[in-house]
Amino acid sequence: MKCYCVTWRNDDSYVGNDHWYPTEEERRAHAIQFVKAGSIQGYLAYHGDEIVGWCNATGNCLRGVNYLRAYWPIEESHENIRVKSIFCFMIAPNMQRQGIATQLTERICNDAAADGFEFVEAYAYKESGGSDHEFGGPLAMYEKCGFYQCGERDGRVVMRKALK
Amino acid sequence: MELEIRKLTPDLAEDYARFFDTTPIMSRETA
């Protein structure tokens, strides 16, 4: 099942259960609309002409963060504290574990700092295992990039990097 | 690895969709 990463976006159409669409065709069509509108935000990694990775990183995405707050111990949002959230990685299977997520994360942090964000935040799992756990990115990668653990509940860990 | 990291912009929408078309994976939000 292909997600087209439509859940993690920042727009007013994100209400109720409408963060998800039942068919791949709908998700693909909506994803293109959301990218063109700027509500899906993130970075693509190109190796030559080939895209080998994607990271969804969205600023002040209150709806997405509120959705995750049911599972991760995420601090309450404050109007005057800008947080860039890393929601999801997708790396081409034949290109995994070659540092692509690290390069994406470093770029996200550099741009977020330049854009005036206070924190970059990610929602990871304490133990890796199963493909579901891979999408949030590994703890060791975040720690290598200067993140610290700022909360844990039931094996789910909130990672943060202070930019100021 | 030599990569070019591009911030997603509207002109990359078709590239974005094609990446998902061709990458065999399932998202965590469906789990």
JSON list of C-alpha atoms in Angstrom, two decimals:
[
{"chain": "A", "resi": 1, "resn": "MET", "atom": "CA", "xyz": [0.00, 0.00, 0.00]},
{"chain": "A", "resi": 2, "resn": "LYS", "atom": "CA", "xyz": [1.43, 3.34, -1.01]},
{"chain": "A", "resi": 3, "resn": "CYS", "atom": "CA", "xyz": [0.82, 6.25, 1.32]},
{"chain": "A", "resi": 4, "resn": "TYR", "atom": "CA", "xyz": [2.12, 9.21, -0.70]},
{"chain": "A", "resi": 5, "resn": "CYS", "atom": "CA", "xyz": [2.73, 10.70, 2.76]},
{"chain": "A", "resi": 6, "resn": "VAL", "atom": "CA", "xyz": [-0.61, 12.50, 2.72]},
{"chain": "A", "resi": 7, "resn": "THR", "atom": "CA", "xyz": [-1.16, 12.22, 6.46]},
{"chain": "A", "resi": 8, "resn": "TRP", "atom": "CA", "xyz": [1.61, 14.66, 7.34]},
{"chain": "A", "resi": 9, "resn": "ARG", "atom": "CA", "xyz": [0.58, 17.98, 5.95]},
{"chain": "A", "resi": 10, "resn": "ASN", "atom": "CA", "xyz": [-0.33, 21.39, 7.11]},
{"chain": "A", "resi": 11, "resn": "ASP", "atom": "CA", "xyz": [-3.59, 22.64, 5.69]},
{"chain": "A", "resi": 12, "resn": "ASP", "atom": "CA", "xyz": [-7.19, 23.29, 6.59]},
{"chain": "A", "resi": 13, "resn": "SER", "atom": "CA", "xyz": [-8.50, 20.19, 4.84]},
{"chain": "A", "resi": 14, "resn": "TYR", "atom": "CA", "xyz": [-6.95, 18.11, 7.62]},
{"chain": "A", "resi": 15, "resn": "VAL", "atom": "CA", "xyz": [-10.03, 17.56, 9.77]},
{"chain": "A", "resi": 16, "resn": "GLY", "atom": "CA", "xyz": [-11.62, 14.53, 11.39]},
{"chain": "A", "resi": 17, "resn": "ASN", "atom": "CA", "xyz": [-10.35, 11.42, 9.66]},
{"chain": "A", "resi": 18, "resn": "ASP", "atom": "CA", "xyz": [-9.68, 13.24, 6.40]},
{"chain": "A", "resi": 19, "resn": "HIS", "atom": "CA", "xyz": [-5.92, 12.98, 6.80]},
{"chain": "A", "resi": 20, "resn": "TRP", "atom": "CA", "xyz": [-6.15, 9.69, 4.95]},
{"chain": "A", "resi": 21, "resn": "TYR", "atom": "CA", "xyz": [-7.79, 8.66, 1.67]},
{"chain": "A", "resi": 22, "resn": "PRO", "atom": "CA", "xyz": [-9.03, 5.12, 1.03]},
{"chain": "A", "resi": 23, "resn": "THR", "atom": "CA", "xyz": [-7.40, 4.39, -2.33]},
{"chain": "A", "resi": 24, "resn": "GLU", "atom": "CA", "xyz": [-3.89, 4.82, -3.70]},
{"chain": "A", "resi": 25, "resn": "GLU", "atom": "CA", "xyz": [-5.27, 6.74, -6.66]},
{"chain": "A", "resi": 26, "resn": "GLU", "atom": "CA", "xyz": [-6.93, 9.27, -4.35]},
{"chain": "A", "resi": 27, "resn": "ARG", "atom": "CA", "xyz": [-3.83, 9.60, -2.21]},
{"chain": "A", "resi": 28, "resn": "ARG", "atom": "CA", "xyz": [-1.64, 10.15, -5.27]},
{"chain": "A", "resi": 29, "resn": "ALA", "atom": "CA", "xyz": [-3.94, 12.79, -6.72]},
{"chain": "A", "resi": 30, "resn": "HIS", "atom": "CA", "xyz": [-4.28, 14.60, -3.40]},
{"chain": "A", "resi": 31, "resn": "ALA", "atom": "CA", "xyz": [-0.54, 14.39, -2.78]},
{"chain": "A", "resi": 32, "resn": "ILE", "atom": "CA", "xyz": [0.20, 16.21, -6.03]},
{"chain": "A", "resi": 33, "resn": "GLN", "atom": "CA", "xyz": [-2.32, 18.90, -5.08]},
{"chain": "A", "resi": 34, "resn": "PHE", "atom": "CA", "xyz": [-0.85, 19.22, -1.58]},
{"chain": "A", "resi": 35, "resn": "VAL", "atom": "CA", "xyz": [2.72, 19.50, -2.89]},
{"chain": "A", "resi": 36, "resn": "LYS", "atom": "CA", "xyz": [1.69, 22.16, -5.38]},
{"chain": "A", "resi": 37, "resn": "ALA", "atom": "CA", "xyz": [-0.11, 24.03, -2.60]},
{"chain": "A", "resi": 38, "resn": "GLY", "atom": "CA", "xyz": [2.85, 23.72, -0.23]},
{"chain": "A", "resi": 39, "resn": "SER", "atom": "CA", "xyz": [1.02, 21.81, 2.48]},
{"chain": "A", "resi": 40, "resn": "ILE", "atom": "CA", "xyz": [3.16, 18.68, 2.15]},
{"chain": "A", "resi": 41, "resn": "GLN", "atom": "CA", "xyz": [6.63, 19.85, 3.14]},
{"chain": "A", "resi": 42, "resn": "GLY", "atom": "CA", "xyz": [9.94, 18.10, 3.16]},
{"chain": "A", "resi": 43, "resn": "TYR", "atom": "CA", "xyz": [13.04, 17.16, 1.22]},
{"chain": "A", "resi": 44, "resn": "LEU", "atom": "CA", "xyz": [13.92, 14.80, -1.60]},
{"chain": "A", "resi": 45, "resn": "ALA", "atom": "CA", "xyz": [17.33, 13.16, -1.90]},
{"chain": "A", "resi": 46, "resn": "TYR", "atom": "CA", "xyz": [18.61, 12.76, -5.46]},
{"chain": "A", "resi": 47, "resn": "HIS", "atom": "CA", "xyz": [21.43, 10.43, -6.47]},
{"chain": "A", "resi": 48, "resn": "GLY", "atom": "CA", "xyz": [22.08, 11.61, -9.98]},
{"chain": "A", "resi": 49, "resn": "ASP", "atom": "CA", "xyz": [18.68, 11.77, -11.64]},
{"chain": "A", "resi": 50, "resn": "GLU", "atom": "CA", "xyz": [17.18, 9.17, -9.33]},
{"chain": "A", "resi": 51, "resn": "ILE", "atom": "CA", "xyz": [15.23, 10.03, -6.18]},
{"chain": "A", "resi": 52, "resn": "VAL", "atom": "CA", "xyz": [16.48, 7.76, -3.41]},
{"chain": "A", "resi": 53, "resn": "GLY", "atom": "CA", "xyz": [14.91, 9.28, -0.32]},
{"chain": "A", "resi": 54, "resn": "TRP", "atom": "CA", "xyz": [12.21, 11.46, 1.11]},
{"chain": "A", "resi": 55, "resn": "CYS", "atom": "CA", "xyz": [11.71, 13.07, 4.48]},
{"chain": "A", "resi": 56, "resn": "ASN", "atom": "CA", "xyz": [8.51, 14.80, 5.51]},
{"chain": "A", "resi": 57, "resn": "ALA", "atom": "CA", "xyz": [9.48, 17.75, 7.70]},
{"chain": "A", "resi": 58, "resn": "THR", "atom": "CA", "xyz": [6.73, 20.22, 8.43]},
{"chain": "A", "resi": 59, "resn": "GLY", "atom": "CA", "xyz": [6.73, 23.38, 10.47]},
{"chain": "A", "resi": 60, "resn": "ASN", "atom": "CA", "xyz": [4.15, 24.10, 13.17]},
{"chain": "A", "resi": 61, "resn": "CYS", "atom": "CA", "xyz": [2.02, 21.19, 12.04]},
{"chain": "A", "resi": 62, "resn": "LEU", "atom": "CA", "xyz": [-0.39, 21.26, 14.95]},
{"chain": "A", "resi": 63, "resn": "ARG", "atom": "CA", "xyz": [-2.86, 18.79, 13.51]},
{"chain": "A", "resi": 64, "resn": "GLY", "atom": "CA", "xyz": [-0.18, 16.21, 12.79]},
{"chain": "A", "resi": 65, "resn": "VAL", "atom": "CA", "xyz": [1.44, 16.69, 16.17]},
{"chain": "A", "resi": 66, "resn": "ASN", "atom": "CA", "xyz": [-1.90, 16.45, 17.95]},
{"chain": "A", "resi": 67, "resn": "TYR", "atom": "CA", "xyz": [-2.56, 13.18, 16.12]},
{"chain": "A", "resi": 68, "resn": "LEU", "atom": "CA", "xyz": [0.78, 11.77, 17.32]},
{"chain": "A", "resi": 69, "resn": "ARG", "atom": "CA", "xyz": [0.30, 13.09, 20.85]},
{"chain": "A", "resi": 70, "resn": "ALA", "atom": "CA", "xyz": [-2.01, 10.13, 21.53]},
{"chain": "A", "resi": 71, "resn": "TYR", "atom": "CA", "xyz": [1.06, 7.88, 21.14]},
{"chain": "A", "resi": 72, "resn": "TRP", "atom": "CA", "xyz": [4.15, 10.00, 21.91]},
{"chain": "A", "resi": 73, "resn": "PRO", "atom": "CA", "xyz": [4.66, 12.18, 25.02]},
{"chain": "A", "resi": 74, "resn": "ILE", "atom": "CA", "xyz": [4.91, 15.41, 23.04]},
{"chain": "A", "resi": 75, "resn": "GLU", "atom": "CA", "xyz": [5.02, 18.68, 24.93]},
{"chain": "A", "resi": 76, "resn": "GLU", "atom": "CA", "xyz": [2.13, 21.06, 24.57]},
{"chain": "A", "resi": 77, "resn": "SER", "atom": "CA", "xyz": [2.54, 23.45, 21.66]},
{"chain": "A", "resi": 78, "resn": "HIS", "atom": "CA", "xyz": [3.21, 27.10, 22.37]},
{"chain": "A", "resi": 79, "resn": "GLU", "atom": "CA", "xyz": [2.29, 29.82, 19.95]},
{"chain": "A", "resi": 80, "resn": "ASN", "atom": "CA", "xyz": [5.65, 31.57, 20.24]},
{"chain": "A", "resi": 81, "resn": "ILE", "atom": "CA", "xyz": [7.83, 28.45, 19.98]},
{"chain": "A", "resi": 82, "resn": "ARG", "atom": "CA", "xyz": [8.32, 27.30, 16.40]},
{"chain": "A", "resi": 83, "resn": "VAL", "atom": "CA", "xyz": [8.89, 23.57, 15.97]},
{"chain": "A", "resi": 84, "resn": "LYS", "atom": "CA", "xyz": [9.79, 21.76, 12.78]},
{"chain": "A", "resi": 85, "resn": "SER", "atom": "CA", "xyz": [8.54, 18.16, 12.97]},
{"chain": "A", "resi": 86, "resn": "ILE", "atom": "CA", "xyz": [10.23, 15.26, 11.21]},
{"chain": "A", "resi": 87, "resn": "PHE", "atom": "CA", "xyz": [7.31, 12.93, 10.60]},
{"chain": "A", "resi": 88, "resn": "CYS", "atom": "CA", "xyz": [8.53, 10.29, 8.25]},
{"chain": "A", "resi": 89, "resn": "PHE", "atom": "CA", "xyz": [11.42, 8.97, 6.18]},
{"chain": "A", "resi": 90, "resn": "MET", "atom": "CA", "xyz": [11.18, 6.85, 3.11]},
{"chain": "A", "resi": 91, "resn": "ILE", "atom": "CA", "xyz": [14.42, 5.56, 1.63]},
{"chain": "A", "resi": 92, "resn": "ALA", "atom": "CA", "xyz": [14.63, 3.37, -1.47]},
{"chain": "A", "resi": 93, "resn": "PRO", "atom": "CA", "xyz": [15.17, -0.21, -0.25]},
{"chain": "A", "resi": 94, "resn": "ASN", "atom": "CA", "xyz": [18.43, -0.69, -2.16]},
{"chain": "A", "resi": 95, "resn": "MET", "atom": "CA", "xyz": [19.83, 2.56, -0.76]},
{"chain": "A", "resi": 96, "resn": "GLN", "atom": "CA", "xyz": [19.11, 2.13, 2.93]},
{"chain": "A", "resi": 97, "resn": "ARG", "atom": "CA", "xyz": [21.78, 2.40, 5.63]},
{"chain": "A", "resi": 98, "resn": "GLN", "atom": "CA", "xyz": [24.04, 4.53, 3.50]},
{"chain": "A", "resi": 99, "resn": "GLY", "atom": "CA", "xyz": [23.57, 7.80, 5.35]},
{"chain": "A", "resi": 100, "resn": "ILE", "atom": "CA", "xyz": [20.74, 9.26, 3.28]},
{"chain": "A", "resi": 101, "resn": "ALA", "atom": "CA", "xyz": [18.50, 9.91, 6.30]},
{"chain": "A", "resi": 102, "resn": "THR", "atom": "CA", "xyz": [21.43, 11.58, 8.06]},
{"chain": "A", "resi": 103, "resn": "GLN", "atom": "CA", "xyz": [22.02, 13.94, 5.14]},
{"chain": "A", "resi": 104, "resn": "LEU", "atom": "CA", "xyz": [18.31, 14.73, 4.99]},
{"chain": "A", "resi": 105, "resn": "THR", "atom": "CA", "xyz": [18.20, 15.42, 8.74]},
{"chain": "A", "resi": 106, "resn": "GLU", "atom": "CA", "xyz": [21.26, 17.67, 8.63]},
{"chain": "A", "resi": 107, "resn": "ARG", "atom": "CA", "xyz": [19.73, 19.72, 5.82]},
{"chain": "A", "resi": 108, "resn": "ILE", "atom": "CA", "xyz": [16.41, 19.98, 7.67]},
{"chain": "A", "resi": 109, "resn": "CYS", "atom": "CA", "xyz": [18.17, 21.25, 10.80]},
{"chain": "A", "resi": 110, "resn": "ASN", "atom": "CA", "xyz": [20.26, 23.77, 8.86]},
{"chain": "A", "resi": 111, "resn": "ASP", "atom": "CA", "xyz": [17.25, 25.16, 7.02]},
{"chain": "A", "resi": 112, "resn": "ALA", "atom": "CA", "xyz": [15.08, 25.21, 10.17]},
{"chain": "A", "resi": 113, "resn": "ALA", "atom": "CA", "xyz": [17.75, 27.18, 12.01]},
{"chain": "A", "resi": 114, "resn": "ALA", "atom": "CA", "xyz": [18.03, 29.63, 9.14]},
{"chain": "A", "resi": 115, "resn": "ASP", "atom": "CA", "xyz": [14.24, 29.98, 9.09]},
{"chain": "A", "resi": 116, "resn": "GLY", "atom": "CA", "xyz": [14.11, 30.84, 12.80]},
{"chain": "A", "resi": 117, "resn": "PHE", "atom": "CA", "xyz": [12.70, 27.64, 14.27]},
{"chain": "A", "resi": 118, "resn": "GLU", "atom": "CA", "xyz": [13.49, 26.96, 17.93]},
{"chain": "A", "resi": 119, "resn": "PHE", "atom": "CA", "xyz": [13.48, 23.15, 17.69]},
{"chain": "A", "resi": 120, "resn": "VAL", "atom": "CA", "xyz": [13.46, 20.26, 15.29]},
{"chain": "A", "resi": 121, "resn": "GLU", "atom": "CA", "xyz": [11.49, 17.38, 16.75]},
{"chain": "A", "resi": 122, "resn": "ALA", "atom": "CA", "xyz": [11.11, 13.74, 15.72]},
{"chain": "A", "resi": 123, "resn": "TYR", "atom": "CA", "xyz": [8.97, 10.82, 16.87]},
{"chain": "A", "resi": 124, "resn": "ALA", "atom": "CA", "xyz": [10.94, 7.62, 16.98]},
{"chain": "A", "resi": 125, "resn": "TYR", "atom": "CA", "xyz": [10.90, 4.19, 18.59]},
{"chain": "A", "resi": 126, "resn": "LYS", "atom": "CA", "xyz": [13.28, 3.09, 21.32]},
{"chain": "A", "resi": 127, "resn": "GLU", "atom": "CA", "xyz": [13.75, -0.31, 19.73]},
{"chain": "A", "resi": 128, "resn": "SER", "atom": "CA", "xyz": [13.98, -0.83, 16.03]},
{"chain": "A", "resi": 129, "resn": "GLY", "atom": "CA", "xyz": [12.04, -3.71, 14.62]},
{"chain": "A", "resi": 130, "resn": "GLY", "atom": "CA", "xyz": [9.52, -4.07, 11.88]},
{"chain": "A", "resi": 131, "resn": "SER", "atom": "CA", "xyz": [9.13, -1.72, 8.98]},
{"chain": "A", "resi": 132, "resn": "ASP", "atom": "CA", "xyz": [6.66, 0.43, 10.89]},
{"chain": "A", "resi": 133, "resn": "HIS", "atom": "CA", "xyz": [9.45, 1.49, 13.24]},
{"chain": "A", "resi": 134, "resn": "GLU", "atom": "CA", "xyz": [11.78, 2.51, 10.45]},
{"chain": "A", "resi": 135, "resn": "PHE", "atom": "CA", "xyz": [9.72, 5.42, 9.23]},
{"chain": "A", "resi": 136, "resn": "GLY", "atom": "CA", "xyz": [10.44, 7.60, 12.22]},
{"chain": "A", "resi": 137, "resn": "GLY", "atom": "CA", "xyz": [14.21, 7.26, 11.83]},
{"chain": "A", "resi": 138, "resn": "PRO", "atom": "CA", "xyz": [16.62, 5.49, 14.23]},
{"chain": "A", "resi": 139, "resn": "LEU", "atom": "CA", "xyz": [17.53, 6.97, 17.62]},
{"chain": "A", "resi": 140, "resn": "ALA", "atom": "CA", "xyz": [21.24, 6.61, 16.94]},
{"chain": "A", "resi": 141, "resn": "MET", "atom": "CA", "xyz": [20.96, 8.72, 13.81]},
{"chain": "A", "resi": 142, "resn": "TYR", "atom": "CA", "xyz": [19.19, 11.48, 15.70]},
{"chain": "A", "resi": 143, "resn": "GLU", "atom": "CA", "xyz": [21.74, 11.39, 18.51]},
{"chain": "A", "resi": 144, "resn": "LYS", "atom": "CA", "xyz": [24.55, 11.62, 15.95]},
{"chain": "A", "resi": 145, "resn": "CYS", "atom": "CA", "xyz": [22.83, 14.70, 14.52]},
{"chain": "A", "resi": 146, "resn": "GLY", "atom": "CA", "xyz": [22.69, 16.40, 17.94]},
{"chain": "A", "resi": 147, "resn": "PHE", "atom": "CA", "xyz": [19.18, 15.48, 19.08]},
{"chain": "A", "resi": 148, "resn": "TYR", "atom": "CA", "xyz": [18.38, 14.51, 22.68]},
{"chain": "A", "resi": 149, "resn": "GLN", "atom": "CA", "xyz": [15.59, 12.42, 24.15]},
{"chain": "A", "resi": 150, "resn": "CYS", "atom": "CA", "xyz": [12.99, 14.68, 25.71]},
{"chain": "A", "resi": 151, "resn": "GLY", "atom": "CA", "xyz": [10.26, 12.16, 26.44]},
{"chain": "A", "resi": 152, "resn": "GLU", "atom": "CA", "xyz": [9.48, 8.47, 26.29]},
{"chain": "A", "resi": 153, "resn": "ARG", "atom": "CA", "xyz": [6.29, 6.46, 26.69]},
{"chain": "A", "resi": 154, "resn": "ASP", "atom": "CA", "xyz": [5.80, 2.79, 25.91]},
{"chain": "A", "resi": 155, "resn": "GLY", "atom": "CA", "xyz": [8.93, 2.66, 23.78]},
{"chain": "A", "resi": 156, "resn": "ARG", "atom": "CA", "xyz": [8.05, 5.74, 21.79]},
{"chain": "A", "resi": 157, "resn": "VAL", "atom": "CA", "xyz": [10.63, 8.50, 22.09]},
{"chain": "A", "resi": 158, "resn": "VAL", "atom": "CA", "xyz": [10.39, 12.20, 21.31]},
{"chain": "A", "resi": 159, "resn": "MET", "atom": "CA", "xyz": [13.74, 13.46, 20.02]},
{"chain": "A", "resi": 160, "resn": "ARG", "atom": "CA", "xyz": [14.55, 17.15, 19.96]},
{"chain": "A", "resi": 161, "resn": "LYS", "atom": "CA", "xyz": [17.31, 19.37, 18.74]},
{"chain": "A", "resi": 162, "resn": "ALA", "atom": "CA", "xyz": [17.55, 22.92, 20.00]},
{"chain": "A", "resi": 163, "resn": "LEU", "atom": "CA", "xyz": [18.48, 25.39, 17.30]},
{"chain": "A", "resi": 164, "resn": "LYS", "atom": "CA", "xyz": [18.96, 28.50, 19.46]},
{"chain": "B", "resi": 1, "resn": "MET", "atom": "CA", "xyz": [27.35, 9.05, -0.92]},
{"chain": "B", "resi": 2, "resn": "GLU", "atom": "CA", "xyz": [27.06, 12.06, -3.19]},
{"chain": "B", "resi": 3, "resn": "LEU", "atom": "CA", "xyz": [23.50, 13.33, -2.89]},
{"chain": "B", "resi": 4, "resn": "GLU", "atom": "CA", "xyz": [21.65, 16.43, -3.83]},
{"chain": "B", "resi": 5, "resn": "ILE", "atom": "CA", "xyz": [19.05, 17.33, -1.24]},
{"chain": "B", "resi": 6, "resn": "ARG", "atom": "CA", "xyz": [16.23, 19.41, -2.69]},
{"chain": "B", "resi": 7, "resn": "LYS", "atom": "CA", "xyz": [13.56, 21.14, -0.68]},
{"chain": "B", "resi": 8, "resn": "LEU", "atom": "CA", "xyz": [10.15, 20.07, -1.96]},
{"chain": "B", "resi": 9, "resn": "THR", "atom": "CA", "xyz": [8.66, 22.74, -4.20]},
{"chain": "B", "resi": 10, "resn": "PRO", "atom": "CA", "xyz": [5.54, 22.73, -6.38]},
{"chain": "B", "resi": 11, "resn": "ASP", "atom": "CA", "xyz": [7.54, 22.00, -9.52]},
{"chain": "B", "resi": 12, "resn": "LEU", "atom": "CA", "xyz": [8.75, 18.73, -7.95]},
{"chain": "B", "resi": 13, "resn": "ALA", "atom": "CA", "xyz": [5.22, 17.39, -7.42]},
{"chain": "B", "resi": 14, "resn": "GLU", "atom": "CA", "xyz": [5.43, 14.87, -10.26]},
{"chain": "B", "resi": 15, "resn": "ASP", "atom": "CA", "xyz": [8.90, 13.72, -9.15]},
{"chain": "B", "resi": 16, "resn": "TYR", "atom": "CA", "xyz": [7.49, 13.26, -5.66]},
{"chain": "B", "resi": 17, "resn": "ALA", "atom": "CA", "xyz": [4.56, 11.15, -6.87]},
{"chain": "B", "resi": 18, "resn": "ARG", "atom": "CA", "xyz": [6.79, 9.02, -9.10]},
{"chain": "B", "resi": 19, "resn": "PHE", "atom": "CA", "xyz": [9.08, 8.25, -6.16]},
{"chain": "B", "resi": 20, "resn": "PHE", "atom": "CA", "xyz": [6.14, 6.81, -4.27]},
{"chain": "B", "resi": 21, "resn": "ASP", "atom": "CA", "xyz": [4.90, 5.02, -7.41]},
{"chain": "B", "resi": 22, "resn": "THR", "atom": "CA", "xyz": [8.16, 3.15, -7.76]},
{"chain": "B", "resi": 23, "resn": "THR", "atom": "CA", "xyz": [9.22, 2.60, -4.15]},
{"chain": "B", "resi": 24, "resn": "PRO", "atom": "CA", "xyz": [7.75, -0.58, -2.65]},
{"chain": "B", "resi": 25, "resn": "ILE", "atom": "CA", "xyz": [6.98, 0.32, 0.91]},
{"chain": "B", "resi": 26, "resn": "MET", "atom": "CA", "xyz": [4.12, 0.77, 3.36]},
{"chain": "B", "resi": 27, "resn": "SER", "atom": "CA", "xyz": [3.68, 3.84, 5.49]},
{"chain": "B", "resi": 28, "resn": "ARG", "atom": "CA", "xyz": [3.55, 3.77, 9.27]},
{"chain": "B", "resi": 29, "resn": "GLU", "atom": "CA", "xyz": [0.30, 5.69, 9.29]},
{"chain": "B", "resi": 30, "resn": "THR", "atom": "CA", "xyz": [-1.43, 2.65, 7.83]},
{"chain": "B", "resi": 31, "resn": "ALA", "atom": "CA", "xyz": [-0.15, 0.26, 10.48]}
]
